Tab-separated table of C-alpha atoms in Angstrom:
chain	number	residue	atom	x	y	z
A	11	UNK	CA	-75.665	84.988	32.409
A	12	UNK	CA	-76.061	83.000	29.218
A	13	UNK	CA	-74.642	79.503	29.077
A	14	UNK	CA	-73.713	79.883	25.392
A	15	UNK	CA	-70.006	79.676	24.549
A	16	UNK	CA	-68.509	83.095	23.931
A	17	UNK	CA	-67.257	83.608	20.384
A	18	UNK	CA	-63.509	84.201	20.165
A	19	UNK	CA	-62.057	87.142	18.269
A	20	UNK	CA	-60.640	84.770	15.650
A	21	UNK	CA	-64.026	83.155	15.049
A	22	UNK	CA	-65.713	86.527	14.715
A	23	UNK	CA	-63.129	87.658	12.182
A	24	UNK	CA	-63.134	84.422	10.180
A	25	UNK	CA	-66.912	84.332	9.803
A	26	UNK	CA	-69.547	81.699	10.369
A	27	UNK	CA	-68.588	79.625	7.339
A	28	UNK	CA	-64.960	79.015	8.382
A	29	UNK	CA	-63.707	75.792	9.943
A	30	UNK	CA	-61.566	76.179	13.066
A	31	UNK	CA	-58.770	73.629	13.493
A	32	UNK	CA	-55.973	73.298	16.044
A	33	UNK	CA	-52.590	72.529	14.505
A	34	UNK	CA	-49.192	72.539	16.255
A	35	UNK	CA	-50.791	74.187	19.266
A	36	UNK	CA	-52.260	77.026	17.195
A	37	UNK	CA	-55.874	77.789	16.283
A	38	UNK	CA	-56.226	78.518	12.557
A	39	UNK	CA	-59.272	78.978	10.345
A	40	UNK	CA	-59.931	77.403	6.956
A	41	UNK	CA	-61.853	79.992	4.983
A	42	UNK	CA	-64.507	79.506	2.273
A	43	UNK	CA	-62.451	81.906	0.138
A	44	UNK	CA	-59.860	79.078	-0.052
A	45	UNK	CA	-57.274	80.618	2.269
A	46	UNK	CA	-56.049	80.071	5.828
A	47	UNK	CA	-56.333	82.695	8.588
A	48	UNK	CA	-53.989	82.606	11.609
A	49	UNK	CA	-55.271	85.325	13.951
A	50	UNK	CA	-52.462	85.172	16.515
A	51	UNK	CA	-49.943	86.273	13.890
A	52	UNK	CA	-52.322	88.300	11.728
A	53	UNK	CA	-51.284	86.003	8.878
A	54	UNK	CA	-53.253	85.032	5.789
A	55	UNK	CA	-51.912	82.046	3.841
A	56	UNK	CA	-53.024	81.268	0.295
A	57	UNK	CA	-51.660	79.049	-2.451
A	58	UNK	CA	-51.514	78.968	-6.227
A	59	UNK	CA	-53.206	82.160	-7.422
A	60	UNK	CA	-51.656	81.642	-10.899
A	61	UNK	CA	-52.167	85.263	-11.880
A	62	UNK	CA	-52.141	85.765	-15.633
A	63	UNK	CA	-52.875	82.146	-16.507
A	64	UNK	CA	-55.741	83.107	-18.800
A	65	UNK	CA	-53.559	85.740	-20.486
A	66	UNK	CA	-50.850	83.127	-21.020
A	67	UNK	CA	-53.376	80.778	-22.619
A	68	UNK	CA	-54.736	83.538	-24.851
A	69	UNK	CA	-51.204	84.300	-26.024
A	70	UNK	CA	-51.215	80.742	-27.404
A	71	UNK	CA	-54.496	81.339	-29.223
A	72	UNK	CA	-56.623	79.338	-26.801
A	73	UNK	CA	-60.130	80.671	-26.030
A	74	UNK	CA	-60.379	80.986	-22.244
A	75	UNK	CA	-62.457	83.140	-19.880
A	76	UNK	CA	-61.540	86.772	-19.258
A	77	UNK	CA	-61.648	88.551	-15.915
A	78	UNK	CA	-60.068	85.761	-13.859
A	79	UNK	CA	-57.309	87.985	-12.427
A	80	UNK	CA	-59.900	90.571	-11.399
A	81	UNK	CA	-62.047	87.860	-9.779
A	82	UNK	CA	-59.097	86.471	-7.791
A	83	UNK	CA	-58.020	89.929	-6.623
A	84	UNK	CA	-61.605	90.825	-5.663
A	85	UNK	CA	-61.754	87.745	-3.429
A	86	UNK	CA	-58.446	88.728	-1.837
A	87	UNK	CA	-59.640	92.312	-1.362
A	88	UNK	CA	-62.773	91.006	0.342
A	89	UNK	CA	-60.671	89.038	2.836
A	90	UNK	CA	-58.406	91.994	3.553
A	91	UNK	CA	-61.437	94.203	4.162
A	92	UNK	CA	-62.734	92.031	7.025
A	93	UNK	CA	-59.591	90.442	8.504
A	94	UNK	CA	-56.850	92.400	10.310
A	95	UNK	CA	-54.139	90.881	8.120
A	96	UNK	CA	-50.605	92.059	8.736
A	97	UNK	CA	-48.821	89.472	6.606
A	98	UNK	CA	-49.955	87.658	3.466
A	99	UNK	CA	-47.962	84.540	2.589
A	100	UNK	CA	-48.404	83.094	-0.903
A	101	UNK	CA	-47.432	79.419	-1.023
A	102	UNK	CA	-46.096	79.466	-4.546
A	103	UNK	CA	-47.170	79.981	-8.155
A	104	UNK	CA	-47.942	83.677	-7.963
A	105	UNK	CA	-47.597	84.223	-11.716
A	106	UNK	CA	-48.465	81.378	-14.047
A	107	UNK	CA	-45.778	81.827	-16.738
A	108	UNK	CA	-43.621	84.423	-18.468
A	109	UNK	CA	-46.539	85.103	-20.811
A	110	UNK	CA	-48.642	85.944	-17.746
A	111	UNK	CA	-46.834	89.274	-17.528
A	112	UNK	CA	-49.379	90.878	-19.839
A	113	UNK	CA	-49.751	94.646	-19.337
A	114	UNK	CA	-53.355	94.338	-18.112
A	115	UNK	CA	-52.413	91.636	-15.572
A	116	UNK	CA	-49.485	93.619	-14.189
A	117	UNK	CA	-51.582	96.804	-14.046
A	118	UNK	CA	-54.266	94.987	-12.034
A	119	UNK	CA	-51.635	93.663	-9.608
A	120	UNK	CA	-50.079	97.127	-9.182
A	121	UNK	CA	-53.499	98.619	-8.505
A	122	UNK	CA	-54.176	95.940	-5.887
A	123	UNK	CA	-50.847	96.609	-4.173
A	124	UNK	CA	-51.532	100.349	-4.094
A	125	UNK	CA	-54.748	99.602	-2.193
A	126	UNK	CA	-52.770	97.721	0.482
A	127	UNK	CA	-49.432	99.540	0.824
A	128	UNK	CA	-48.828	98.527	4.461
A	129	UNK	CA	-49.462	94.822	3.956
A	130	UNK	CA	-46.365	92.650	4.352
A	131	UNK	CA	-46.310	90.185	1.442
A	132	UNK	CA	-44.182	87.043	1.149
A	133	UNK	CA	-43.942	84.664	-1.796
A	134	UNK	CA	-42.555	81.177	-1.251
A	135	UNK	CA	-41.304	80.242	-4.708
A	136	UNK	CA	-43.080	77.399	-6.487
A	137	UNK	CA	-42.445	75.510	-9.705
A	138	UNK	CA	-44.318	78.058	-11.859
A	139	UNK	CA	-42.393	80.906	-10.236
A	140	UNK	CA	-39.151	79.371	-11.486
A	141	UNK	CA	-40.439	79.849	-15.043
A	142	UNK	CA	-42.461	83.036	-14.631
A	143	UNK	CA	-39.854	84.831	-12.547
A	144	UNK	CA	-40.331	86.749	-9.321
A	145	UNK	CA	-43.106	89.350	-9.059
A	146	UNK	CA	-42.143	92.840	-10.258
A	147	UNK	CA	-40.227	94.747	-7.600
A	148	UNK	CA	-42.917	97.441	-7.351
A	149	UNK	CA	-45.290	94.859	-5.848
A	150	UNK	CA	-43.091	94.821	-2.757
A	151	UNK	CA	-42.937	91.075	-2.115
A	152	UNK	CA	-40.307	89.362	-0.042
A	153	UNK	CA	-39.471	86.341	-2.204
A	154	UNK	CA	-37.982	83.261	-0.523
A	155	UNK	CA	-37.293	79.610	-1.222
A	156	UNK	CA	-39.110	76.959	0.758
A	157	UNK	CA	-39.407	76.469	3.650
A	158	UNK	CA	-40.326	79.866	5.065
A	159	UNK	CA	-40.561	79.507	8.843
A	160	UNK	CA	-43.394	81.244	10.648
A	161	UNK	CA	-43.829	80.239	14.276
A	162	UNK	CA	-44.296	76.436	14.424
A	163	UNK	CA	-45.166	76.310	10.727
A	164	UNK	CA	-43.051	75.701	7.645
A	165	UNK	CA	-44.580	77.516	4.675
A	166	UNK	CA	-43.839	75.636	1.480
A	167	UNK	CA	-45.067	75.228	-2.081
A	168	UNK	CA	-44.460	71.508	-2.449
A	169	UNK	CA	-45.856	69.206	0.222
A	170	UNK	CA	-43.019	67.388	2.003
A	171	UNK	CA	-42.341	63.811	0.991
A	172	UNK	CA	-43.562	61.168	3.466
A	173	UNK	CA	-41.329	61.269	6.531
A	174	UNK	CA	-39.417	64.316	5.288
A	175	UNK	CA	-41.197	67.030	7.294
A	176	UNK	CA	-39.132	68.810	9.931
A	177	UNK	CA	-39.507	67.129	13.314
A	178	UNK	CA	-41.709	69.085	15.672
A	179	UNK	CA	-43.005	71.411	12.962
A	180	UNK	CA	-46.081	71.447	10.742
A	181	UNK	CA	-45.893	72.389	7.056
A	182	UNK	CA	-48.473	74.275	5.000
A	183	UNK	CA	-48.203	73.787	1.245
A	184	UNK	CA	-49.984	74.203	-2.067
A	185	UNK	CA	-49.087	72.830	-5.516
A	186	UNK	CA	-51.649	70.003	-5.649
A	187	UNK	CA	-54.836	72.080	-6.121
A	188	UNK	CA	-56.696	69.447	-4.079
A	189	UNK	CA	-60.362	68.613	-4.529
A	190	UNK	CA	-62.594	65.926	-3.084
A	191	UNK	CA	-65.543	64.102	-4.597
A	192	UNK	CA	-68.608	63.875	-2.408
A	193	UNK	CA	-70.975	61.111	-3.453
A	194	UNK	CA	-74.669	61.014	-2.658
A	195	UNK	CA	-77.329	58.455	-3.221
A	196	UNK	CA	-77.492	56.940	-6.652
A	197	UNK	CA	-74.909	58.457	-8.956
A	198	UNK	CA	-75.005	61.988	-7.577
A	199	UNK	CA	-71.583	63.485	-6.913
A	200	UNK	CA	-69.912	66.862	-6.495
A	201	UNK	CA	-66.230	67.665	-6.913
A	202	UNK	CA	-65.255	70.460	-4.530
A	203	UNK	CA	-61.978	72.214	-3.716
A	204	UNK	CA	-60.681	71.171	-0.335
A	205	UNK	CA	-58.130	71.577	2.421
A	206	UNK	CA	-56.173	68.405	3.218
A	207	UNK	CA	-54.669	67.988	6.690
A	208	UNK	CA	-52.263	65.102	7.184
A	209	UNK	CA	-50.287	64.344	10.339
A	210	UNK	CA	-47.284	66.546	9.510
A	211	UNK	CA	-48.540	68.890	6.792
A	212	UNK	CA	-51.607	70.496	5.272
A	213	UNK	CA	-52.359	71.418	1.658
A	214	UNK	CA	-54.456	74.440	0.736
A	215	UNK	CA	-56.798	74.554	-2.267
A	216	UNK	CA	-55.770	76.735	-5.190
A	217	UNK	CA	-56.749	80.355	-4.617
A	218	UNK	CA	-56.845	81.328	-8.278
A	219	UNK	CA	-60.122	81.667	-10.144
A	220	UNK	CA	-58.766	79.775	-13.181
A	221	UNK	CA	-57.073	76.598	-11.969
A	222	UNK	CA	-57.713	72.891	-12.283
A	223	UNK	CA	-57.951	70.482	-9.350
A	224	UNK	CA	-56.553	67.108	-8.362
A	225	UNK	CA	-58.851	64.715	-6.484
A	226	UNK	CA	-57.607	63.403	-3.134
A	227	UNK	CA	-58.961	60.532	-1.071
A	228	UNK	CA	-59.677	60.080	2.622
A	229	UNK	CA	-57.299	57.812	4.493
A	230	UNK	CA	-56.268	57.027	8.028
A	231	UNK	CA	-54.890	60.077	9.816
A	232	UNK	CA	-56.092	62.506	7.142
A	233	UNK	CA	-58.745	65.185	7.542
A	234	UNK	CA	-60.421	66.704	4.497
A	235	UNK	CA	-62.437	69.926	4.595
A	236	UNK	CA	-64.406	70.763	1.453
A	237	UNK	CA	-65.322	74.253	0.313
A	238	UNK	CA	-69.070	74.216	-0.266
A	239	UNK	CA	-69.918	77.715	-1.507
A	240	UNK	CA	-69.822	79.904	1.620
A	241	UNK	CA	-68.917	77.182	4.121
A	242	UNK	CA	-66.003	74.869	4.871
A	243	UNK	CA	-67.224	71.451	6.002
A	244	UNK	CA	-65.460	68.327	7.225
A	245	UNK	CA	-65.775	65.555	4.653
A	246	UNK	CA	-67.335	62.355	5.975
A	247	UNK	CA	-65.031	59.433	6.742
A	248	UNK	CA	-65.059	56.680	4.092
A	249	UNK	CA	-67.191	54.429	6.301
A	250	UNK	CA	-69.800	57.136	6.966
């Protein structure tokens, strides 16, 4: 009998590049696709897709890339093809703005939903959702205000203020689009999207293909996991 540790079902589903973390007594996986997988509940959490952002910018005459909605949906399709997801929870900012409701964007979203008719979808409203409005009814989302309670987790858009998290619960949030700068020898550096895990809440990187980022720093009690192409890696402590 081999002495190697047996791979759990969650690890097999999440893939070799995921980072397994234990939070509030639950094993969850931080995925290179910039989402969180909770196998015990069949739940996929993602934040800030900002669908239609490029279309909104083009409506203002700004030259921006095309195909970003298709790229974001393709990444989501890829996750749903390998993970037994029963519930997808979007932590805010589903649509970027009212102008994001371009016919091509809405058609792409309808086509995606038709490919996954049995998937339970929940949107926790974020600040952009208040301006863009709720997703069209035909997309079949349950739309709620924060916090949305799921087991020991509070699903939010905005990270809770220091000391404001619910006692005995852990919050997952978005909004910040966090990134972390890794510095090498000399002046080499790389700015990578990241997951940020503080004592009472975690922040997911933006899922959308066309979003900016906000750099975050290591500090006492904080764990940072950077997305480095097809792997999620723990960032070194400041003293390392």
